[in-house]
């Protein structure tokens, strides 16, 4: 029987990063993955493929709607080849998952393909697709089994007409009318992809606003911009049922006033969140506690109630984000090596990759109000920037929230072009506990979108933005 210092179960961004860091720190490491490709949800059916389709559909939209503004004329119609677009997405996925395989080899990590199930706290049975079994011994284990799409109790996902994000990433036709249940990140990103490709898109959301966890100002602006792009929104609507026939779906809901309404479409994307995944793990055999929400319970060291078993990523509490899972993977590896790592969960940024992009870090205005923190706020619109006008990306703004007395930046919320990348400046500033004045006194290259951050900081410091 092979023996390891660490066995990682699950090869998503949490698991494979944990494995690399363990190997870097000199531990003999194994990783177990039930699928034939590494990379987990993120690389196979999450972050990477969704961004590939967002980019492809963005190019198409530009060609159809905006090229002529730039003096670029295309003779004849611009056409979509969906099959090719999906194949390109798959090629990006294959390249990226292949990259993880390379990294495992480079770091001398043993990869086991099969379902990992605890036999006891130091032994894991691995069942391969052909049914054969192998058992390995591990001094320490890291559970990184991630999550799966969740649904509502009365909805049956048939994967044909009533689908999750996984199927939405490989449709064979452009929906005529895509009804999306849930106005969160995944629903909106995929909704925008198909809207750009010509589908009618209706978003039915239970809450009174989309992207409900983010600052209210971002929800409002994103809904406004997506509405302009033709997406229809039905907020404060409680879905009561979804039925499908061979070619049609019917979603029923109660509207704001409790009156029944009906949406007919050819596809229904259920994007109501994700649930932690521990099926087949046999956590009980090791004595690992799973809480009532299905999460593996961990303490501040990401250690389960069994001292040599840790858990990271989507399968534990906290934001279900790839970069959060990665940080936790590194954290556990370094803890096992006797180091004292730290993660500031307040500074894990959240991003929506629609266009305009939405990004945020730190506290929202609603959270500060609720906590009774005295704060000041400054905002700057992208439309006032030369760079935004040059590229015709004028929607959105940057908003900074800072402590009323100390001026320390407490939250940065932005919507606009390239915000997914711009947010890194805010994270850096907040990691070093910058004040809004610190940011406002840093030189920002001109012309760039980053100037909106400097201007918002000037507005926050003492209401002296220069270009409004
Ligand atoms: C459409 C979509 C878009 C997304 N976009 C983004 C984004 O842009 N940015 C972002 O930060 N996040 C995004 N996410 C979320 C992100 O994918 C997850 O937060 C991330 O993948 C979590 O990583 P993880 O390592 O915890 O688990 P996962 O990536 O879910 O990986 C878990 C792995 O464990 C394997 N596994 C499970 N049980 C076993 C077992 N018993 N034995 C062996 N293997 C097992 C699974 O097969 C899987 O490969 C997106 C998700 C979706 C669905």
Coordinates of C-alpha atoms and ligand atoms in Angstrom, one line a residue:
X1 CA 0.0 0.0 0.0
X2 CA 1.3 3.5 -0.9
X3 CA 1.8 5.9 2.0
X4 CA 1.6 9.6 1.8
X5 CA 2.2 12.6 4.0
X6 CA -0.9 14.2 2.4
X7 CA -3.8 13.0 0.3
X8 CA -5.9 15.6 -1.3
X9 CA -9.4 14.5 -2.4
X10 CA -10.7 16.6 -5.3
X11 CA -8.6 18.4 -7.9
X12 CA -10.4 21.7 -8.2
X13 CA -8.6 25.0 -7.7
X14 CA -8.6 24.3 -3.9
X15 CA -7.3 20.7 -4.2
X16 CA -4.7 21.0 -6.9
X17 CA -3.2 24.2 -5.5
X18 CA -3.1 22.6 -2.0
X19 CA -1.3 19.6 -3.6
X20 CA 1.3 21.8 -5.3
X21 CA 2.0 23.8 -2.1
X22 CA 2.3 20.5 -0.1
X23 CA 4.8 19.2 -2.6
X24 CA 6.7 22.5 -2.7
X25 CA 7.0 22.1 1.1
X26 CA 8.5 18.7 0.8
X27 CA 5.5 16.5 1.6
X28 CA 4.9 13.3 -0.3
X29 CA 1.5 14.1 -1.9
X30 CA -1.3 12.3 -3.7
X31 CA -4.4 13.8 -5.3
X32 CA -7.5 11.8 -6.0
X33 CA -10.0 12.9 -8.7
X34 CA -13.1 11.0 -9.8
X35 CA -13.2 12.5 -13.3
X36 CA -10.7 11.9 -16.0
X37 CA -9.6 15.5 -16.2
X38 CA -8.2 17.6 -13.4
X39 CA -9.2 21.1 -12.4
X40 CA -12.6 20.5 -10.9
X41 CA -15.7 22.7 -11.5
X42 CA -13.7 25.8 -12.1
X43 CA -11.6 24.5 -15.0
X44 CA -14.1 22.1 -16.5
X45 CA -17.6 23.5 -16.1
X46 CA -17.2 26.8 -14.3
X47 CA -14.9 29.8 -14.4
X48 CA -12.9 29.0 -17.5
X49 CA -15.5 27.8 -19.9
X50 CA -18.0 30.5 -18.9
X51 CA -15.3 33.2 -19.5
X52 CA -14.4 31.6 -22.9
X53 CA -18.1 31.9 -24.0
X54 CA -18.4 35.4 -22.5
X55 CA -15.4 36.5 -24.5
X56 CA -16.6 34.8 -27.8
X57 CA -20.1 36.3 -27.5
X58 CA -18.6 39.7 -26.7
X59 CA -16.6 39.6 -29.9
X60 CA -19.7 38.7 -31.8
X61 CA -21.7 41.6 -30.2
X62 CA -18.9 44.0 -31.0
X63 CA -18.8 42.9 -34.6
X64 CA -22.5 43.3 -35.0
X65 CA -23.2 46.4 -33.0
X66 CA -20.0 48.4 -32.6
X67 CA -17.6 47.7 -35.4
X68 CA -19.3 50.2 -37.7
X69 CA -18.9 53.0 -35.1
X70 CA -15.1 52.4 -35.4
X71 CA -15.3 52.6 -39.2
X72 CA -14.9 48.9 -39.7
X73 CA -17.3 47.6 -42.3
X74 CA -18.0 43.9 -42.7
X75 CA -19.4 43.0 -46.1
X76 CA -22.4 40.7 -45.6
X77 CA -23.9 39.4 -42.4
X78 CA -21.9 38.4 -39.3
X79 CA -22.9 34.8 -38.5
X80 CA -22.6 32.7 -35.4
X81 CA -21.2 29.2 -35.6
X82 CA -22.3 27.9 -32.2
X83 CA -20.7 24.5 -32.7
X84 CA -17.3 26.2 -33.4
X85 CA -17.7 28.6 -30.4
X86 CA -18.4 25.6 -28.1
X87 CA -15.5 23.7 -29.6
X88 CA -13.2 26.6 -29.0
X89 CA -14.4 26.8 -25.4
X90 CA -13.7 23.1 -25.0
X91 CA -10.2 23.6 -26.5
X92 CA -9.5 26.3 -23.9
X93 CA -10.7 23.9 -21.1
X94 CA -8.6 21.0 -22.4
X95 CA -5.5 23.2 -22.6
X96 CA -6.1 24.4 -19.0
X97 CA -6.8 21.0 -17.5
X98 CA -3.8 19.6 -19.4
X99 CA -1.8 22.4 -17.7
X100 CA -2.8 21.1 -14.3
X101 CA -1.8 17.6 -15.3
X102 CA 1.6 18.9 -16.2
X103 CA 1.9 20.7 -12.9
X104 CA 1.1 17.5 -11.0
X105 CA 3.9 15.7 -12.9
X106 CA 6.4 18.6 -12.4
X107 CA 5.8 18.6 -8.7
X108 CA 5.9 14.8 -8.4
X109 CA 2.4 14.5 -7.1
X110 CA 0.8 11.1 -7.6
X111 CA -2.6 11.4 -9.4
X112 CA -5.3 8.7 -8.7
X113 CA -8.3 8.7 -10.9
X114 CA -11.4 7.4 -9.0
X115 CA -13.8 8.2 -6.2
X116 CA -12.0 8.7 -2.9
X117 CA -13.8 7.3 0.1
X118 CA -12.5 7.3 3.7
X119 CA -12.0 3.8 5.1
X120 CA -10.9 5.4 8.4
X121 CA -9.1 8.6 9.4
X122 CA -5.8 7.5 7.7
X123 CA -6.9 5.3 4.8
X124 CA -8.7 6.2 1.6
X125 CA -10.3 3.7 -0.8
X126 CA -10.1 4.7 -4.4
X127 CA -12.7 3.2 -6.7
X128 CA -11.9 3.5 -10.4
X129 CA -14.4 3.7 -13.2
X130 CA -13.8 0.0 -14.1
X131 CA -14.8 -0.9 -10.5
X132 CA -11.4 -1.8 -9.3
X133 CA -10.2 -0.5 -5.9
X134 CA -7.0 0.6 -4.4
X135 CA -6.3 1.8 -0.9
X136 CA -3.8 4.4 0.1
X137 CA -2.5 5.5 3.5
X138 CA -2.3 9.2 4.3
X139 CA -1.0 10.8 7.5
X140 CA -3.1 13.9 6.7
X141 CA -6.0 14.4 4.3
X142 CA -7.5 17.5 2.7
X143 CA -11.1 17.3 1.6
X144 CA -11.5 19.5 -1.5
X145 CA -14.6 17.9 -3.0
X146 CA -16.2 21.2 -4.0
X147 CA -19.8 21.7 -4.9
X148 CA -22.6 20.9 -7.4
X149 CA -25.5 23.0 -8.7
X150 CA -28.4 23.1 -6.3
X151 CA -32.0 23.3 -7.3
X152 CA -35.4 23.9 -5.7
X153 CA -37.2 21.0 -4.1
X154 CA -40.0 21.0 -6.7
X155 CA -37.8 21.3 -9.8
X156 CA -36.4 18.3 -11.6
X157 CA -33.4 19.0 -13.7
X158 CA -33.9 17.0 -16.9
X159 CA -30.6 18.3 -18.4
X160 CA -32.4 18.8 -21.7
X161 CA -34.8 21.7 -21.3
X162 CA -34.5 22.3 -17.6
X163 CA -30.7 22.7 -17.2
X164 CA -27.9 23.8 -14.9
X165 CA -24.8 25.9 -15.8
X166 CA -23.1 22.7 -16.8
X167 CA -25.5 22.0 -19.7
X168 CA -25.8 25.7 -20.5
X169 CA -22.0 25.7 -21.4
X170 CA -22.6 23.2 -24.2
X171 CA -26.0 23.8 -25.8
X172 CA -26.3 22.7 -29.4
X173 CA -28.6 25.6 -30.3
X174 CA -29.2 29.2 -29.3
X175 CA -32.3 29.3 -27.2
X176 CA -35.2 31.3 -28.5
X177 CA -36.3 32.2 -25.0
X178 CA -34.1 31.3 -22.1
X179 CA -35.8 31.6 -18.7
X180 CA -33.3 31.9 -15.9
X181 CA -34.2 31.2 -12.3
X182 CA -31.9 33.2 -10.1
X183 CA -30.3 36.6 -10.7
X184 CA -26.9 35.7 -9.2
X185 CA -23.5 35.7 -10.8
X186 CA -23.8 32.4 -12.8
X187 CA -27.2 33.1 -14.2
X188 CA -26.4 36.6 -15.3
X189 CA -23.1 35.7 -16.9
X190 CA -24.7 32.8 -19.0
X191 CA -27.7 35.0 -19.6
X192 CA -25.6 37.6 -21.1
X193 CA -23.8 35.1 -23.4
X194 CA -27.1 33.9 -24.9
X195 CA -28.6 37.4 -25.0
X196 CA -25.7 38.5 -27.1
X197 CA -26.2 35.5 -29.4
X198 CA -29.8 36.5 -30.0
X199 CA -31.9 34.7 -27.3
X200 CA -34.7 36.4 -25.5
X201 CA -33.6 36.2 -21.9
X202 CA -35.8 36.5 -18.8
X203 CA -34.4 36.5 -15.3
X204 CA -36.8 35.5 -12.5
X205 CA -35.4 36.4 -9.1
X206 CA -36.9 35.8 -5.6
X207 CA -35.1 38.8 -4.0
X208 CA -36.0 42.4 -4.8
X209 CA -32.7 42.9 -6.7
X210 CA -30.1 41.0 -8.7
X211 CA -26.6 40.0 -7.3
X212 CA -28.2 40.4 -3.9
X213 CA -25.0 39.9 -1.9
X214 CA -23.2 42.9 -3.5
X215 CA -23.6 46.6 -2.8
X216 CA -27.0 47.8 -3.7
X217 CA -25.6 50.5 -6.0
X218 CA -23.9 47.8 -8.1
X219 CA -27.2 45.8 -8.4
X220 CA -29.1 48.8 -9.6
X221 CA -26.5 49.8 -12.2
X222 CA -26.0 46.3 -13.5
X223 CA -29.7 45.7 -13.9
X224 CA -30.0 49.0 -15.7
X225 CA -27.3 48.2 -18.2
X226 CA -28.4 44.6 -18.8
X227 CA -32.0 45.9 -19.3
X228 CA -30.6 48.2 -22.0
X229 CA -29.0 45.2 -23.6
X230 CA -32.5 43.5 -23.7
X231 CA -32.5 41.2 -20.7
X232 CA -35.8 41.2 -18.9
X233 CA -36.0 41.1 -15.2
X234 CA -38.7 39.9 -12.8
X235 CA -37.5 40.6 -9.3
X236 CA -39.5 39.7 -6.2
X237 CA -40.9 36.8 -8.1
X238 CA -41.2 33.5 -6.2
X239 CA -41.0 30.5 -8.6
X240 CA -43.6 27.9 -7.8
X241 CA -43.0 25.3 -10.5
X242 CA -41.2 24.4 -13.7
X243 CA -42.5 21.9 -16.3
X244 CA -41.0 20.8 -19.5
X245 CA -42.2 19.1 -22.7
X246 CA -40.0 17.9 -25.6
X247 CA -39.5 21.5 -26.9
X248 CA -40.9 23.8 -24.2
X249 CA -40.5 24.9 -20.6
X250 CA -43.1 26.6 -18.5
X251 CA -42.0 28.4 -15.3
X252 CA -44.7 29.5 -13.0
X253 CA -44.2 32.1 -10.3
X254 CA -46.0 34.4 -7.9
X255 CA -45.3 38.1 -8.6
X256 CA -44.7 40.9 -6.1
X257 CA -48.4 41.0 -5.3
X258 CA -48.7 37.3 -5.0
X259 CA -50.5 37.0 -8.4
X260 CA -49.6 33.9 -10.4
X261 CA -47.6 34.5 -13.6
X262 CA -46.2 32.2 -16.3
X263 CA -43.1 32.3 -18.4
X264 CA -42.8 30.1 -21.5
X265 CA -39.5 29.4 -23.1
X266 CA -37.5 26.7 -24.8
X267 CA -34.9 26.3 -22.0
X268 CA -34.9 27.0 -18.3
X269 CA -31.6 27.6 -16.6
X270 CA -31.8 26.9 -12.9
X271 CA -29.1 28.9 -11.2
X272 CA -30.1 29.2 -7.6
X273 CA -26.7 28.5 -6.1
X274 CA -24.5 25.6 -5.4
X275 CA -24.4 22.9 -2.7
X276 CA -21.4 21.5 -1.0
X277 CA -20.6 18.0 -2.3
X278 CA -19.6 15.1 -0.1
X279 CA -21.5 12.2 -1.8
X280 CA -19.4 9.1 -1.9
X281 CA -16.8 10.5 0.4
X282 CA -17.8 8.3 3.3
X283 CA -16.9 11.0 5.7
X284 CA -18.6 9.1 8.6
X285 CA -16.0 6.3 8.4
X286 CA -13.3 8.8 9.4
X287 CA -15.6 10.5 11.9
X288 CA -15.7 13.8 10.0
X289 CA -18.6 16.1 10.9
X290 CA -20.8 17.4 8.2
X291 CA -23.2 20.2 9.3
X292 CA -26.9 20.6 8.5
X293 CA -26.0 22.7 5.4
X294 CA -24.0 19.8 4.0
X295 CA -20.7 21.6 4.6
X296 CA -17.7 19.9 6.1
X297 CA -17.3 21.7 9.5
X298 CA -13.9 23.2 10.1
X299 CA -12.3 25.4 12.7
X300 CA -10.2 28.6 12.1
X301 CA -7.3 26.3 11.0
X302 CA -9.6 24.7 8.4
X303 CA -9.2 21.5 10.4
X304 CA -12.2 19.2 10.8
X305 CA -13.1 17.6 14.1
X306 CA -10.6 14.8 13.2
X307 CA -7.2 16.4 13.8
X308 CA -5.4 15.0 10.7
X309 CA -8.2 15.8 8.2
X310 CA -8.7 19.3 6.8
X311 CA -11.2 20.8 4.3
X312 CA -11.1 23.7 1.9
X313 CA -13.0 25.5 -0.9
X314 CA -16.7 25.2 -1.8
X315 CA -17.3 22.2 0.5
X316 CA -16.8 24.4 3.6
X317 CA -18.3 27.6 4.8
X318 CA -17.7 30.9 3.0
X319 CA -17.8 32.3 -0.5
X320 CA -17.9 29.7 -3.3
X321 CA -15.1 31.2 -5.3
X322 CA -12.0 29.6 -7.0
X323 CA -9.5 32.1 -5.5
X324 CA -10.9 31.6 -2.0
X325 CA -10.4 27.8 -2.5
X326 CA -6.9 28.4 -3.7
X327 CA -6.0 30.6 -0.7
X328 CA -7.3 27.9 1.6
X329 CA -5.3 25.2 -0.2
X330 CA -2.1 27.1 0.4
X331 CA -3.2 27.9 4.0
X332 CA -3.6 24.2 4.9
X333 CA -0.4 23.1 3.2
X334 CA 1.6 25.8 5.1
X335 CA -0.2 24.9 8.4
X336 CA 0.8 21.2 7.9
X337 CA 4.4 22.4 7.3
X338 CA 4.3 24.1 10.7
X339 CA 4.0 27.6 9.3
X340 CA 1.5 30.2 10.6
X341 CA -0.4 31.4 7.5
X342 CA -3.3 33.9 7.5
X343 CA -6.3 34.6 5.2
X344 CA -8.2 37.8 5.5
X345 CA -11.7 36.7 4.3
X346 CA -12.9 40.3 4.2
X347 CA -10.4 40.9 1.4
X348 CA -11.5 38.1 -1.0
X349 CA -12.8 40.0 -4.0
X350 CA -16.1 39.1 -5.7
X351 CA -16.4 39.5 -9.4
X352 CA -19.2 39.2 -12.0
X353 CA -17.8 38.8 -15.5
X354 CA -20.7 40.4 -17.4
X355 CA -19.8 43.4 -19.5
X356 CA -19.7 45.8 -17.8
X357 CA -17.9 43.8 -15.2
X358 CA -18.8 44.1 -11.6
X359 CA -16.2 43.8 -8.8
X360 CA -16.0 44.4 -5.1
X361 CA -13.9 44.0 -2.0
X362 CA -14.5 44.7 1.7
X363 CA -17.7 45.9 3.2
X364 CA -20.8 47.1 1.4
X365 CA -22.7 50.2 2.3
X366 CA -25.5 48.1 3.7
X367 CA -23.1 46.1 5.9
X368 CA -21.5 49.3 7.3
X369 CA -24.9 50.8 8.1
X370 CA -26.0 47.6 9.8
X371 CA -22.8 47.5 11.9
X372 CA -23.2 51.2 12.8
X373 CA -19.8 52.2 11.3
X374 CA -19.5 55.9 10.6
X375 CA -18.2 56.1 7.0
X376 CA -17.9 58.4 4.1
X377 CA -18.3 57.6 0.4
X378 CA -16.9 58.9 -2.9
X379 CA -17.9 57.9 -6.4
X380 CA -16.6 58.5 -9.9
X381 CA -18.3 57.6 -13.2
X382 CA -16.4 56.0 -16.0
X383 CA -18.1 58.2 -18.6
X384 CA -15.9 61.1 -17.3
X385 CA -12.7 59.2 -18.3
X386 CA -10.9 59.8 -21.6
X387 CA -9.9 56.1 -21.8
X388 CA -13.5 55.0 -21.3
X389 CA -14.7 57.3 -24.1
X390 CA -11.9 56.1 -26.4
X391 CA -13.1 52.5 -26.1
X392 CA -16.8 53.5 -25.8
X393 CA -17.1 51.7 -22.5
X394 CA -18.7 54.5 -20.5
X395 CA -21.2 52.6 -18.3
X396 CA -20.5 52.3 -14.6
X397 CA -18.6 53.8 -11.7
X398 CA -16.1 53.2 -8.9
X399 CA -17.4 53.8 -5.3
X400 CA -15.1 53.9 -2.3
X401 CA -16.2 53.7 1.3
X402 CA -13.8 54.9 4.0
X403 CA -13.9 55.2 7.7
X404 CA -15.3 58.7 8.6
X405 CA -12.5 59.4 11.1
X406 CA -9.4 57.5 10.0
X407 CA -10.1 57.6 6.3
X408 CA -9.1 53.9 6.1
X409 CA -10.7 52.2 3.0
X410 CA -13.4 49.8 4.1
X411 CA -14.9 48.8 0.8
X412 CA -14.5 49.3 -2.9
X413 CA -17.3 48.6 -5.3
X414 CA -17.1 49.0 -9.0
X415 CA -19.0 48.3 -12.2
X416 CA -17.5 49.0 -15.6
X417 CA -15.1 47.9 -18.2
X418 CA -12.1 45.8 -16.9
X419 CA -13.3 46.0 -13.3
X420 CA -12.4 42.3 -12.8
X421 CA -8.8 43.3 -13.1
X422 CA -9.1 46.8 -11.6
X423 CA -10.3 45.4 -8.3
X424 CA -6.7 44.1 -7.6
X425 CA -5.6 47.7 -6.9
X426 CA -8.3 48.0 -4.2
X427 CA -7.4 44.6 -2.7
X428 CA -3.7 45.7 -2.5
X429 CA -4.6 49.0 -1.0
X430 CA -6.8 47.4 1.6
X431 CA -4.2 44.7 2.4
X432 CA -1.9 47.5 3.3
X433 CA -4.7 49.3 5.2
X434 CA -4.5 52.3 2.9
X435 CA -6.6 55.5 3.4
X436 CA -8.5 56.9 0.5
X437 CA -6.0 59.8 0.6
X438 CA -3.2 57.3 0.1
X439 CA -4.8 56.1 -3.1
X440 CA -5.6 59.6 -4.3
X441 CA -1.9 60.5 -4.0
X442 CA -0.7 57.6 -6.0
X443 CA 0.1 58.3 -9.7
X444 CA -2.3 56.4 -12.0
X445 CA -1.2 56.1 -15.7
X446 CA -3.2 58.3 -18.1
X447 CA -5.3 57.4 -19.9
X448 CA -6.4 54.2 -18.1
X449 CA -9.6 52.9 -16.4
X450 CA -7.6 52.9 -13.1
X451 CA -7.9 56.7 -13.0
X452 CA -11.5 56.2 -11.9
X453 CA -10.2 54.6 -8.7
X454 CA -7.9 57.6 -8.1
X455 CA -10.8 60.0 -8.8
X456 CA -13.2 58.1 -6.5
X457 CA -10.5 58.2 -3.8
X458 CA -10.2 62.0 -4.3
X459 CA -14.0 62.2 -4.0
X460 CA -13.9 60.1 -0.8
X461 CA -11.0 62.0 0.8
X462 CA -12.6 65.5 0.6
X463 CA -15.0 65.6 -2.3
X464 CA -12.3 66.9 -4.7
X465 CA -12.5 64.6 -7.8
X466 CA -10.8 66.5 -10.6
X467 CA -12.7 65.5 -13.7
X468 CA -16.4 65.9 -12.7
Ligands
LIG1 C1 -20.6 28.4 -14.4 C2 -19.7 28.7 -13.2 C3 -18.9 29.8 -13.3 C4 -18.0 30.1 -12.3 N1 -17.2 31.2 -12.4 C5 -16.3 31.5 -11.4 C6 -15.5 32.6 -11.6 O1 -15.4 33.3 -12.6 N2 -14.6 32.9 -10.5 C7 -14.6 32.2 -9.4 O2 -13.9 32.5 -8.5 N3 -15.5 31.1 -9.2 C8 -16.3 30.8 -10.2 N4 -17.1 29.7 -10.1 C9 -17.0 28.9 -8.8 C10 -15.8 28.0 -8.8 O3 -15.9 27.2 -9.9 C11 -15.7 27.2 -7.5 O4 -15.8 28.1 -6.4 C12 -14.5 26.4 -7.4 O5 -14.4 25.5 -8.5 C13 -14.4 25.7 -6.1 O6 -13.2 25.0 -6.0 P1 -13.0 23.7 -5.2 O7 -11.6 23.2 -5.3 O8 -13.5 23.9 -3.8 O9 -14.0 22.6 -5.8 P2 -14.4 22.1 -7.3 O10 -13.8 23.0 -8.3 O11 -15.8 21.9 -7.3 O12 -13.6 20.7 -7.4 C14 -13.9 19.6 -6.6 C15 -13.4 18.3 -7.3 O13 -13.5 17.2 -6.4 C16 -13.9 16.1 -7.2 N5 -14.5 15.1 -6.2 C17 -15.6 15.3 -5.5 N6 -15.8 14.2 -4.7 C18 -14.8 13.4 -4.9 C19 -14.4 12.1 -4.4 N7 -15.1 11.6 -3.4 N8 -13.3 11.6 -4.9 C20 -12.6 12.1 -5.9 N9 -12.9 13.3 -6.4 C21 -14.0 14.0 -5.9 C22 -14.9 16.6 -8.2 O14 -15.1 15.8 -9.3 C23 -14.2 18.0 -8.6 O15 -13.4 17.8 -9.6 C24 -18.0 29.3 -11.1 C25 -18.8 28.2 -11.0 C26 -19.6 27.9 -12.0 C27 -20.5 26.7 -11.9

